[in-house]
mmCIF file of C-alpha atoms in Angstrom:
data_model
loop_
_atom_site.group_PDB
_atom_site.id
_atom_site.type_symbol
_atom_site.label_atom_id
_atom_site.label_comp_id
_atom_site.label_asym_id
_atom_site.label_seq_id
_atom_site.Cartn_x
_atom_site.Cartn_y
_atom_site.Cartn_z
ATOM 1 C CA MET A 1 -66.762 -69.203 -111.294
ATOM 2 C CA GLN A 2 -64.036 -66.666 -110.477
ATOM 3 C CA ARG A 3 -62.650 -66.936 -114.014
ATOM 4 C CA ILE A 4 -66.105 -66.434 -115.505
ATOM 5 C CA ARG A 5 -66.623 -63.289 -113.433
ATOM 6 C CA HIS A 6 -63.195 -62.012 -114.458
ATOM 7 C CA TRP A 7 -63.980 -62.653 -118.131
ATOM 8 C CA TRP A 8 -67.386 -60.966 -117.817
ATOM 9 C CA ARG A 9 -65.893 -57.810 -116.313
ATOM 10 C CA GLN A 10 -63.132 -57.384 -118.875
ATOM 11 C CA PRO A 11 -63.424 -54.278 -121.085
ATOM 12 C CA ASP A 12 -63.505 -54.862 -124.804
ATOM 13 C CA SER A 13 -60.333 -55.031 -126.885
ATOM 14 C CA TYR A 14 -61.441 -52.782 -129.735
ATOM 15 C CA HIS A 15 -59.092 -49.840 -129.219
ATOM 16 C CA TRP A 16 -55.903 -51.711 -128.487
ATOM 17 C CA LEU A 17 -56.518 -54.293 -131.214
ATOM 18 C CA SER A 18 -57.252 -51.538 -133.730
ATOM 19 C CA GLY A 19 -53.988 -49.871 -132.775
ATOM 20 C CA TYR A 20 -52.114 -53.160 -132.885
ATOM 21 C CA LEU A 21 -53.455 -54.005 -136.357
ATOM 22 C CA ALA A 22 -52.479 -50.538 -137.560
ATOM 23 C CA TYR A 23 -48.985 -50.974 -136.107
ATOM 24 C CA ARG A 24 -48.649 -54.292 -137.951
ATOM 25 C CA ASN A 25 -49.942 -52.642 -141.179
ATOM 26 C CA VAL A 26 -52.782 -55.146 -141.545
ATOM 27 C CA ARG A 27 -55.733 -52.974 -140.609
ATOM 28 C CA GLY A 28 -56.442 -52.142 -144.251
ATOM 29 C CA PHE A 29 -56.473 -55.833 -145.154
ATOM 30 C CA THR A 30 -58.710 -56.620 -142.162
ATOM 31 C CA ARG A 31 -61.117 -53.861 -143.158
ATOM 32 C CA LYS A 32 -61.418 -55.155 -146.726
ATOM 33 C CA MET A 33 -61.828 -58.722 -145.498
ATOM 34 C CA MET A 34 -64.686 -57.657 -143.203
ATOM 35 C CA GLY A 35 -66.295 -55.800 -146.098
ATOM 36 C CA ALA A 36 -66.084 -58.923 -148.260
ATOM 37 C CA ILE A 37 -67.635 -61.062 -145.505
ATOM 38 C CA VAL A 38 -70.542 -58.619 -145.170
ATOM 39 C CA VAL A 39 -71.031 -58.689 -148.952
ATOM 40 C CA VAL A 40 -71.305 -62.479 -148.842
ATOM 41 C CA LEU A 41 -73.722 -62.342 -145.906
ATOM 42 C CA GLY A 42 -75.893 -59.914 -147.865
ATOM 43 C CA ALA A 43 -75.658 -61.929 -151.055
ATOM 44 C CA VAL A 44 -77.119 -65.057 -149.419
ATOM 45 C CA PRO A 45 -80.636 -63.671 -148.713
ATOM 46 C CA GLY A 46 -80.464 -61.820 -152.029
ATOM 47 C CA LEU A 47 -79.859 -65.049 -153.944
ATOM 48 C CA MET A 48 -82.512 -66.852 -151.922
ATOM 49 C CA LEU A 49 -85.052 -64.326 -153.183
ATOM 50 C CA LEU A 50 -84.366 -65.683 -156.696
ATOM 51 C CA SER A 51 -84.615 -69.319 -155.631
ATOM 52 C CA PRO A 52 -87.856 -71.345 -155.817
ATOM 53 C CA SER A 53 -87.075 -72.479 -152.275
ATOM 54 C CA GLY A 54 -86.626 -68.919 -151.027
ATOM 55 C CA PRO A 55 -89.059 -66.667 -149.126
ATOM 56 C CA SER A 56 -92.449 -66.446 -150.826
ATOM 57 C CA GLY A 57 -94.683 -64.343 -148.570
ATOM 58 C CA PHE A 58 -94.690 -60.543 -148.672
ATOM 59 C CA LEU A 59 -93.338 -60.163 -145.147
ATOM 60 C CA SER A 60 -90.596 -62.744 -145.676
ATOM 61 C CA ARG A 61 -89.470 -61.151 -148.919
ATOM 62 C CA ALA A 62 -89.595 -57.667 -147.383
ATOM 63 C CA VAL A 63 -87.388 -58.820 -144.502
ATOM 64 C CA SER A 64 -84.918 -60.358 -146.955
ATOM 65 C CA VAL A 65 -84.748 -57.144 -148.995
ATOM 66 C CA LEU A 66 -84.198 -55.143 -145.797
ATOM 67 C CA VAL A 67 -81.369 -57.473 -144.769
ATOM 68 C CA VAL A 68 -79.710 -57.078 -148.178
ATOM 69 C CA ALA A 69 -79.973 -53.283 -147.874
ATOM 70 C CA PHE A 70 -78.497 -53.267 -144.373
ATOM 71 C CA CYS A 71 -75.608 -55.467 -145.485
ATOM 72 C CA ALA A 72 -74.910 -53.149 -148.426
ATOM 73 C CA VAL A 73 -74.642 -50.155 -146.087
ATOM 74 C CA LEU A 74 -72.428 -52.050 -143.633
ATOM 75 C CA ALA A 75 -70.157 -53.231 -146.455
ATOM 76 C CA ILE A 76 -69.726 -49.648 -147.699
ATOM 77 C CA VAL A 77 -68.688 -48.595 -144.196
ATOM 78 C CA TRP A 78 -66.058 -51.334 -144.001
ATOM 79 C CA PHE A 79 -64.702 -50.654 -147.482
ATOM 80 C CA THR A 80 -64.362 -46.902 -146.928
ATOM 81 C CA ARG A 81 -62.936 -46.542 -143.406
ATOM 82 C CA TRP A 82 -62.041 -48.273 -140.175
ATOM 83 C CA PRO A 83 -65.122 -47.863 -137.966
ATOM 84 C CA SER A 84 -65.106 -46.325 -134.523
ATOM 85 C CA ARG A 85 -65.835 -48.514 -131.505
ATOM 86 C CA GLU A 86 -69.433 -47.250 -131.407
ATOM 87 C CA GLN A 87 -69.891 -48.021 -135.103
ATOM 88 C CA SER A 88 -68.412 -51.480 -134.566
ATOM 89 C CA VAL A 89 -70.890 -52.192 -131.752
ATOM 90 C CA ALA A 90 -73.757 -50.979 -133.969
ATOM 91 C CA PHE A 91 -72.467 -53.187 -136.787
ATOM 92 C CA SER A 92 -72.456 -56.216 -134.470
ATOM 93 C CA ILE A 93 -76.028 -55.595 -133.281
ATOM 94 C CA ILE A 94 -77.400 -54.961 -136.782
ATOM 95 C CA ALA A 95 -75.568 -57.964 -138.242
ATOM 96 C CA ASN A 96 -76.896 -60.107 -135.404
ATOM 97 C CA LEU A 97 -80.487 -59.087 -136.177
ATOM 98 C CA CYS A 98 -79.973 -59.528 -139.927
ATOM 99 C CA ILE A 99 -78.677 -63.082 -139.555
ATOM 100 C CA ALA A 100 -81.517 -64.030 -137.215
ATOM 101 C CA ALA A 101 -84.157 -62.507 -139.502
ATOM 102 C CA SER A 102 -82.753 -64.235 -142.590
ATOM 103 C CA CYS A 103 -82.656 -67.636 -140.877
ATOM 104 C CA LEU A 104 -86.209 -67.318 -139.551
ATOM 105 C CA VAL A 105 -87.920 -66.217 -142.790
ATOM 106 C CA TRP A 106 -86.666 -69.051 -145.009
ATOM 107 C CA PRO A 107 -89.544 -71.478 -145.665
ATOM 108 C CA ASN A 108 -87.388 -74.594 -145.362
ATOM 109 C CA PRO A 109 -86.431 -74.913 -141.671
ATOM 110 C CA LEU A 110 -83.365 -77.041 -142.497
ATOM 111 C CA ILE A 111 -81.965 -74.290 -144.730
ATOM 112 C CA GLY A 112 -82.785 -71.770 -142.026
ATOM 113 C CA LEU A 113 -80.963 -73.883 -139.449
ATOM 114 C CA LEU A 114 -77.920 -74.254 -141.665
ATOM 115 C CA GLY A 115 -77.943 -70.498 -142.151
ATOM 116 C CA CYS A 116 -77.319 -70.121 -138.421
ATOM 117 C CA ILE A 117 -73.692 -71.047 -139.081
ATOM 118 C CA ALA A 118 -73.296 -67.373 -140.092
ATOM 119 C CA PHE A 119 -73.502 -66.568 -136.378
ATOM 120 C CA ALA A 120 -70.078 -68.217 -136.047
ATOM 121 C CA ALA A 121 -68.395 -65.507 -138.134
ATOM 122 C CA LEU A 122 -70.120 -62.743 -136.204
ATOM 123 C CA ALA A 123 -69.380 -64.372 -132.835
ATOM 124 C CA GLY A 124 -65.720 -64.661 -133.822
ATOM 125 C CA TYR A 125 -65.573 -60.964 -134.700
ATOM 126 C CA VAL A 126 -67.283 -59.940 -131.449
ATOM 127 C CA ALA A 127 -65.067 -62.241 -129.363
ATOM 128 C CA PHE A 128 -62.015 -60.755 -131.062
ATOM 129 C CA PHE A 129 -62.856 -57.072 -130.635
ATOM 130 C CA HIS A 130 -65.548 -56.666 -127.993
ATOM 131 C CA SER A 131 -66.620 -57.651 -124.485
ATOM 132 C CA GLY A 132 -68.371 -60.746 -123.152
ATOM 133 C CA HIS A 133 -71.640 -58.812 -122.863
ATOM 134 C CA LEU A 134 -71.919 -58.349 -126.630
ATOM 135 C CA LEU A 135 -70.710 -61.898 -127.292
ATOM 136 C CA LEU A 136 -73.396 -63.284 -124.991
ATOM 137 C CA MET A 137 -76.024 -61.372 -126.964
ATOM 138 C CA VAL A 138 -74.844 -62.954 -130.230
ATOM 139 C CA LEU A 139 -74.675 -66.454 -128.749
ATOM 140 C CA ALA A 140 -78.117 -66.081 -127.146
ATOM 141 C CA THR A 141 -79.618 -64.934 -130.459
ATOM 142 C CA ALA A 142 -77.958 -67.859 -132.226
ATOM 143 C CA ALA A 143 -79.305 -70.290 -129.617
ATOM 144 C CA VAL A 144 -82.879 -68.988 -129.874
ATOM 145 C CA THR A 145 -82.867 -68.864 -133.680
ATOM 146 C CA SER A 146 -81.381 -72.330 -134.110
ATOM 147 C CA SER A 147 -83.720 -73.802 -131.470
ATOM 148 C CA VAL A 148 -86.787 -72.431 -133.252
ATOM 149 C CA ARG A 149 -85.720 -73.962 -136.559
ATOM 150 C CA THR A 150 -84.704 -77.228 -134.870
ATOM 151 C CA LEU A 151 -88.160 -77.614 -133.304
ATOM 152 C CA GLU A 152 -89.753 -77.054 -136.700
ATOM 153 C CA ILE A 153 -87.626 -79.833 -138.208
ATOM 154 C CA ALA A 154 -88.416 -82.128 -135.283
ATOM 155 C CA ARG A 155 -92.157 -81.523 -135.679
ATOM 156 C CA SER A 156 -91.895 -82.579 -139.313
ATOM 157 C CA GLY A 157 -90.861 -86.035 -138.105
ATOM 158 C CA ASP A 158 -87.057 -86.108 -138.500
ATOM 159 C CA VAL A 159 -85.904 -85.576 -134.913
ATOM 160 C CA PHE A 160 -82.461 -87.086 -135.418
ATOM 161 C CA LEU A 161 -81.690 -84.851 -138.417
ATOM 162 C CA ALA A 162 -82.668 -81.845 -136.310
ATOM 163 C CA ILE A 163 -80.390 -82.892 -133.451
ATOM 164 C CA VAL A 164 -77.423 -83.613 -135.742
ATOM 165 C CA ALA A 165 -77.762 -80.274 -137.530
ATOM 166 C CA LEU A 166 -78.113 -78.397 -134.225
ATOM 167 C CA LEU A 167 -75.019 -80.075 -132.752
ATOM 168 C CA LEU A 168 -72.892 -79.310 -135.824
ATOM 169 C CA ILE A 169 -73.958 -75.676 -135.819
ATOM 170 C CA GLY A 170 -73.455 -75.410 -132.073
ATOM 171 C CA ILE A 171 -69.873 -76.675 -132.369
ATOM 172 C CA GLY A 172 -69.106 -74.136 -135.091
ATOM 173 C CA VAL A 173 -70.733 -71.176 -133.333
ATOM 174 C CA LEU A 174 -68.962 -71.925 -130.044
ATOM 175 C CA ALA A 175 -65.573 -72.973 -131.445
ATOM 176 C CA VAL A 176 -64.959 -69.817 -133.481
ATOM 177 C CA PRO A 177 -65.343 -67.276 -130.637
ATOM 178 C CA PHE A 178 -63.345 -69.521 -128.298
ATOM 179 C CA SER A 179 -60.507 -69.584 -130.827
ATOM 180 C CA ALA A 180 -60.791 -65.800 -131.221
ATOM 181 C CA GLN A 181 -60.467 -65.320 -127.451
ATOM 182 C CA VAL A 182 -57.294 -67.441 -127.409
ATOM 183 C CA LEU A 183 -55.912 -65.413 -130.323
ATOM 184 C CA VAL A 184 -56.669 -62.127 -128.539
ATOM 185 C CA HIS A 185 -54.779 -63.397 -125.489
ATOM 186 C CA LEU A 186 -51.757 -64.284 -127.617
ATOM 187 C CA LEU A 187 -51.876 -60.972 -129.459
ATOM 188 C CA GLY A 188 -52.089 -59.199 -126.123
ATOM 189 C CA ASP A 189 -48.854 -60.834 -125.026
ATOM 190 C CA ASP A 190 -47.243 -59.864 -128.326
ATOM 191 C CA ALA A 191 -48.525 -56.295 -128.079
ATOM 192 C CA LEU A 192 -46.999 -55.932 -124.632
ATOM 193 C CA GLN A 193 -43.626 -56.742 -126.184
ATOM 194 C CA SER A 194 -44.103 -54.335 -129.106
ATOM 195 C CA HIS A 195 -45.312 -50.740 -129.156
ATOM 196 C CA THR A 196 -48.951 -51.011 -128.081
ATOM 197 C CA ASP A 197 -50.603 -50.927 -124.673
ATOM 198 C CA SER A 198 -52.869 -53.968 -124.675
ATOM 199 C CA LEU A 199 -55.543 -52.438 -122.420
ATOM 200 C CA THR A 200 -56.180 -49.069 -124.031
ATOM 201 C CA GLY A 201 -54.868 -49.523 -127.568
ATOM 202 C CA LEU A 202 -52.586 -46.511 -127.095
ATOM 203 C CA ARG A 203 -48.865 -46.709 -127.649
ATOM 204 C CA ASN A 204 -46.600 -47.738 -124.819
ATOM 205 C CA ARG A 205 -43.457 -45.778 -123.905
ATOM 206 C CA ARG A 206 -41.345 -47.396 -126.597
ATOM 207 C CA GLY A 207 -44.075 -46.840 -129.166
ATOM 208 C CA PHE A 208 -44.394 -43.209 -128.072
ATOM 209 C CA TYR A 209 -40.737 -42.446 -128.683
ATOM 210 C CA ARG A 210 -40.773 -44.198 -132.026
ATOM 211 C CA ALA A 211 -43.955 -42.465 -133.234
ATOM 212 C CA VAL A 212 -42.691 -39.000 -132.266
ATOM 213 C CA ARG A 213 -39.358 -39.670 -133.983
ATOM 214 C CA GLU A 214 -41.285 -40.555 -137.146
ATOM 215 C CA LEU A 215 -43.287 -37.360 -136.741
ATOM 216 C CA LEU A 216 -40.106 -35.270 -136.576
ATOM 217 C CA ARG A 217 -38.253 -36.955 -139.441
ATOM 218 C CA PRO A 218 -37.004 -34.398 -142.007
ATOM 219 C CA ALA A 219 -38.268 -36.717 -144.750
ATOM 220 C CA ALA A 220 -41.780 -36.262 -143.387
ATOM 221 C CA GLY A 221 -41.935 -32.895 -145.180
ATOM 222 C CA PRO A 222 -42.834 -29.427 -143.875
ATOM 223 C CA ARG A 223 -44.031 -29.441 -140.288
ATOM 224 C CA PRO A 224 -45.327 -26.900 -137.767
ATOM 225 C CA PRO A 225 -42.587 -25.293 -135.649
ATOM 226 C CA TYR A 226 -43.645 -26.273 -132.106
ATOM 227 C CA LEU A 227 -43.454 -29.628 -130.337
ATOM 228 C CA MET A 228 -45.579 -29.901 -127.193
ATOM 229 C CA VAL A 229 -45.443 -32.797 -124.729
ATOM 230 C CA ALA A 230 -47.938 -33.312 -121.899
ATOM 231 C CA MET A 231 -47.664 -35.713 -118.979
ATOM 232 C CA ILE A 232 -51.015 -36.720 -117.466
ATOM 233 C CA ASP A 233 -51.368 -38.532 -114.155
ATOM 234 C CA LEU A 234 -54.781 -39.564 -112.818
ATOM 235 C CA ASP A 235 -55.432 -38.202 -109.330
ATOM 236 C CA ARG A 236 -55.854 -40.696 -106.483
ATOM 237 C CA PHE A 237 -56.298 -43.559 -108.928
ATOM 238 C CA LYS A 238 -54.979 -46.101 -106.426
ATOM 239 C CA ASN A 239 -58.089 -45.451 -104.335
ATOM 240 C CA VAL A 240 -60.233 -46.487 -107.307
ATOM 241 C CA ASN A 241 -58.516 -49.869 -107.547
ATOM 242 C CA ASP A 242 -58.605 -50.361 -103.768
ATOM 243 C CA THR A 243 -62.267 -49.415 -103.241
ATOM 244 C CA ARG A 244 -63.970 -50.198 -106.570
ATOM 245 C CA GLY A 245 -61.838 -53.038 -107.921
ATOM 246 C CA HIS A 246 -59.263 -53.406 -110.677
ATOM 247 C CA ALA A 247 -61.904 -54.210 -113.301
ATOM 248 C CA THR A 248 -63.509 -50.807 -112.692
ATOM 249 C CA GLY A 249 -60.058 -49.232 -112.801
ATOM 250 C CA ASP A 250 -59.387 -50.858 -116.179
ATOM 251 C CA ARG A 251 -62.678 -49.562 -117.567
ATOM 252 C CA ILE A 252 -61.814 -46.043 -116.405
ATOM 253 C CA LEU A 253 -58.386 -46.250 -118.056
ATOM 254 C CA VAL A 254 -60.014 -47.299 -121.339
ATOM 255 C CA ALA A 255 -62.503 -44.426 -121.045
ATOM 256 C CA VAL A 256 -59.723 -41.919 -120.304
ATOM 257 C CA ALA A 257 -57.807 -43.144 -123.364
ATOM 258 C CA ALA A 258 -60.899 -42.559 -125.510
ATOM 259 C CA SER A 259 -61.328 -39.065 -124.039
ATOM 260 C CA LEU A 260 -57.712 -38.175 -124.806
ATOM 261 C CA ARG A 261 -58.158 -39.342 -128.383
ATOM 262 C CA ARG A 262 -61.139 -37.032 -128.804
ATOM 263 C CA ALA A 263 -59.325 -34.107 -127.166
ATOM 264 C CA THR A 264 -56.224 -34.198 -129.386
ATOM 265 C CA HIS A 265 -55.606 -33.103 -132.938
ATOM 266 C CA LYS A 266 -54.123 -35.277 -135.656
ATOM 267 C CA PRO A 267 -51.374 -36.335 -135.896
ATOM 268 C CA ALA A 268 -51.013 -36.370 -132.111
ATOM 269 C CA VAL A 269 -49.197 -39.258 -130.434
ATOM 270 C CA ILE A 270 -50.869 -40.619 -127.289
ATOM 271 C CA ALA A 271 -49.361 -43.239 -125.013
ATOM 272 C CA ARG A 272 -50.017 -44.946 -121.708
ATOM 273 C CA VAL A 273 -46.638 -45.117 -120.046
ATOM 274 C CA GLY A 274 -47.529 -46.295 -116.556
ATOM 275 C CA GLY A 275 -50.394 -47.611 -114.486
ATOM 276 C CA GLU A 276 -52.300 -44.317 -114.626
ATOM 277 C CA GLU A 277 -49.847 -42.123 -116.536
ATOM 278 C CA PHE A 278 -50.334 -40.914 -120.096
ATOM 279 C CA LEU A 279 -48.130 -38.980 -122.506
ATOM 280 C CA VAL A 280 -49.352 -36.788 -125.368
ATOM 281 C CA ALA A 281 -47.189 -35.172 -128.049
ATOM 282 C CA GLU A 282 -48.432 -32.720 -130.664
ATOM 283 C CA VAL A 283 -46.622 -30.779 -133.390
ATOM 284 C CA VAL A 284 -48.500 -27.515 -133.849
ATOM 285 C CA ARG A 285 -48.289 -24.203 -135.662
ATOM 286 C CA TYR A 286 -48.579 -21.980 -132.594
ATOM 287 C CA ASP A 287 -47.412 -22.290 -129.000
ATOM 288 C CA ASP A 288 -50.710 -23.027 -127.270
ATOM 289 C CA ALA A 289 -49.332 -25.415 -124.658
ATOM 290 C CA ASP A 290 -51.519 -23.922 -121.920
ATOM 291 C CA ALA A 291 -54.656 -24.436 -124.009
ATOM 292 C CA MET A 292 -53.578 -27.995 -124.815
ATOM 293 C CA ALA A 293 -52.997 -28.819 -121.148
ATOM 294 C CA GLU A 294 -56.371 -27.405 -120.121
ATOM 295 C CA ARG A 295 -58.071 -29.300 -122.944
ATOM 296 C CA LEU A 296 -56.565 -32.566 -121.749
ATOM 297 C CA ARG A 297 -57.391 -31.856 -118.095
ATOM 298 C CA ALA A 298 -61.021 -31.072 -118.982
ATOM 299 C CA ALA A 299 -61.284 -34.198 -121.154
ATOM 300 C CA VAL A 300 -60.271 -36.426 -118.253
ATOM 301 C CA ALA A 301 -62.570 -34.599 -115.821
ATOM 302 C CA GLN A 302 -65.522 -35.161 -118.155
ATOM 303 C CA THR A 303 -64.851 -38.905 -118.413
ATOM 304 C CA ASP A 304 -67.342 -41.211 -116.702
ATOM 305 C CA GLY A 305 -65.982 -42.556 -113.440
ATOM 306 C CA GLY A 306 -65.467 -39.375 -111.438
ATOM 307 C CA ILE A 307 -61.735 -39.196 -112.122
ATOM 308 C CA THR A 308 -59.525 -36.112 -112.488
ATOM 309 C CA ALA A 309 -55.943 -35.590 -113.610
ATOM 310 C CA SER A 310 -52.872 -33.474 -112.973
ATOM 311 C CA VAL A 311 -51.245 -32.289 -116.198
ATOM 312 C CA GLY A 312 -47.760 -30.990 -116.880
ATOM 313 C CA VAL A 313 -46.828 -29.570 -120.275
ATOM 314 C CA ALA A 314 -43.584 -28.537 -121.967
ATOM 315 C CA CYS A 315 -43.000 -26.899 -125.351
ATOM 316 C CA HIS A 316 -39.969 -26.749 -127.666
ATOM 317 C CA VAL A 317 -39.375 -24.631 -130.774
ATOM 318 C CA LEU A 318 -38.361 -26.753 -133.756
ATOM 319 C CA ASP A 319 -36.286 -24.038 -135.417
ATOM 320 C CA THR A 320 -33.816 -26.700 -136.606
ATOM 321 C CA ASP A 321 -33.947 -30.449 -137.054
ATOM 322 C CA PRO A 322 -32.975 -32.016 -133.706
ATOM 323 C CA ASP A 323 -29.680 -33.909 -133.787
ATOM 324 C CA ASP A 324 -30.852 -36.362 -131.159
ATOM 325 C CA THR A 325 -34.625 -36.751 -131.136
ATOM 326 C CA ARG A 326 -34.624 -39.167 -128.230
ATOM 327 C CA ALA A 327 -32.581 -36.804 -126.050
ATOM 328 C CA LEU A 328 -34.945 -33.946 -126.923
ATOM 329 C CA LEU A 329 -37.994 -36.061 -126.100
ATOM 330 C CA THR A 330 -36.467 -37.280 -122.871
ATOM 331 C CA GLU A 331 -35.811 -33.681 -121.817
ATOM 332 C CA LEU A 332 -39.365 -32.608 -122.667
ATOM 333 C CA VAL A 333 -40.910 -35.612 -120.919
ATOM 334 C CA GLU A 334 -38.858 -34.951 -117.783
ATOM 335 C CA ALA A 335 -39.845 -31.269 -117.819
ATOM 336 C CA ALA A 336 -43.538 -32.115 -118.312
ATOM 337 C CA ASP A 337 -43.295 -34.729 -115.563
ATOM 338 C CA THR A 338 -41.849 -32.190 -113.116
ATOM 339 C CA ALA A 339 -44.606 -29.726 -114.005
ATOM 340 C CA MET A 340 -47.214 -32.432 -113.522
ATOM 341 C CA TYR A 341 -45.987 -33.117 -109.997
ATOM 342 C CA ARG A 342 -46.266 -29.406 -109.207
ATOM 343 C CA ALA A 343 -49.908 -29.577 -110.296
ATOM 344 C CA LYS A 344 -50.473 -32.692 -108.196
ATOM 345 C CA ARG A 345 -48.914 -31.117 -105.086
ATOM 346 C CA SER A 346 -51.213 -28.135 -105.574
ATOM 347 C CA GLY A 347 -54.268 -30.349 -105.180
ATOM 348 C CA GLY A 348 -54.681 -32.014 -108.583
ATOM 349 C CA ASN A 349 -57.240 -31.444 -111.345
ATOM 350 C CA GLN A 350 -55.102 -28.620 -112.756
ATOM 351 C CA PHE A 351 -52.107 -28.096 -115.012
ATOM 352 C CA ARG A 352 -48.692 -26.515 -114.788
ATOM 353 C CA ARG A 353 -46.313 -25.517 -117.543
ATOM 354 C CA ALA A 354 -42.600 -26.244 -117.463
#
């Protein structure tokens, strides 16, 4: 029971997995693969409309057309860009409803029951990227839909066929998300050894240094002349873990990571480098380090969870290409860290500049 509660309280893996796939240069392939899967899911009810065994009533055909239209829109999204977490959740909910509607409107209950196997692909995706709450919704919808069609087959007189079909579909729908959960666990271990923080999807310290070095490479072309580094430390975060639990603390860290993403400009580099410590680096045209620090402080303060942060910021003029990028970064990080501690000693929820 303890393990079930732990699994239920885990935040979803969307951000860190998205970052990990991008780091491994397979996010584009994954996006196209998801688009192709959605095309196939939309093609099935579309082809059934042309079949003599397909939906015949007005309502059934209208539902099938609506499902095809929804799948076309979802496929376009996947083929054009990597969706945000909110768009991914919306995709999962809409796809869940589309599969259920398609399976329920087919006149032949056996075909409708076999169509429930499509829930396996969706459950695998949700188990891979999202939380147990969303996965439970998909599995519950699959269970209700398949049970309705199974009862219809049983009422027609072939009870054993109904049971066999239900068991085969149940194995597929449950096995795929279970395998996805195991894969996420393994990828999480791998990510910890690479450049990605497995909880938030941000870079870890090693990934931060590497990404900033890439940003400052002379081969990268013309760049703005200022490099700003901010160190962010959440105020009194240990109290959150002690009084509200580590699961709540993890959810707050994920929310803070999302807030920092929204508060930074591209191509900023954001990293989680400690339990509640974050680093941000931006290359900008003007020295607006104070404005950057205040923007980051306000972003954390506006995050759900009642958390605040102390921010330290340091800025360096890139008048020449640095001979030793790592030494420069180390110096800036140390300066920003010292400034952050001045802000924390002054009461927190404020920033200081080195």
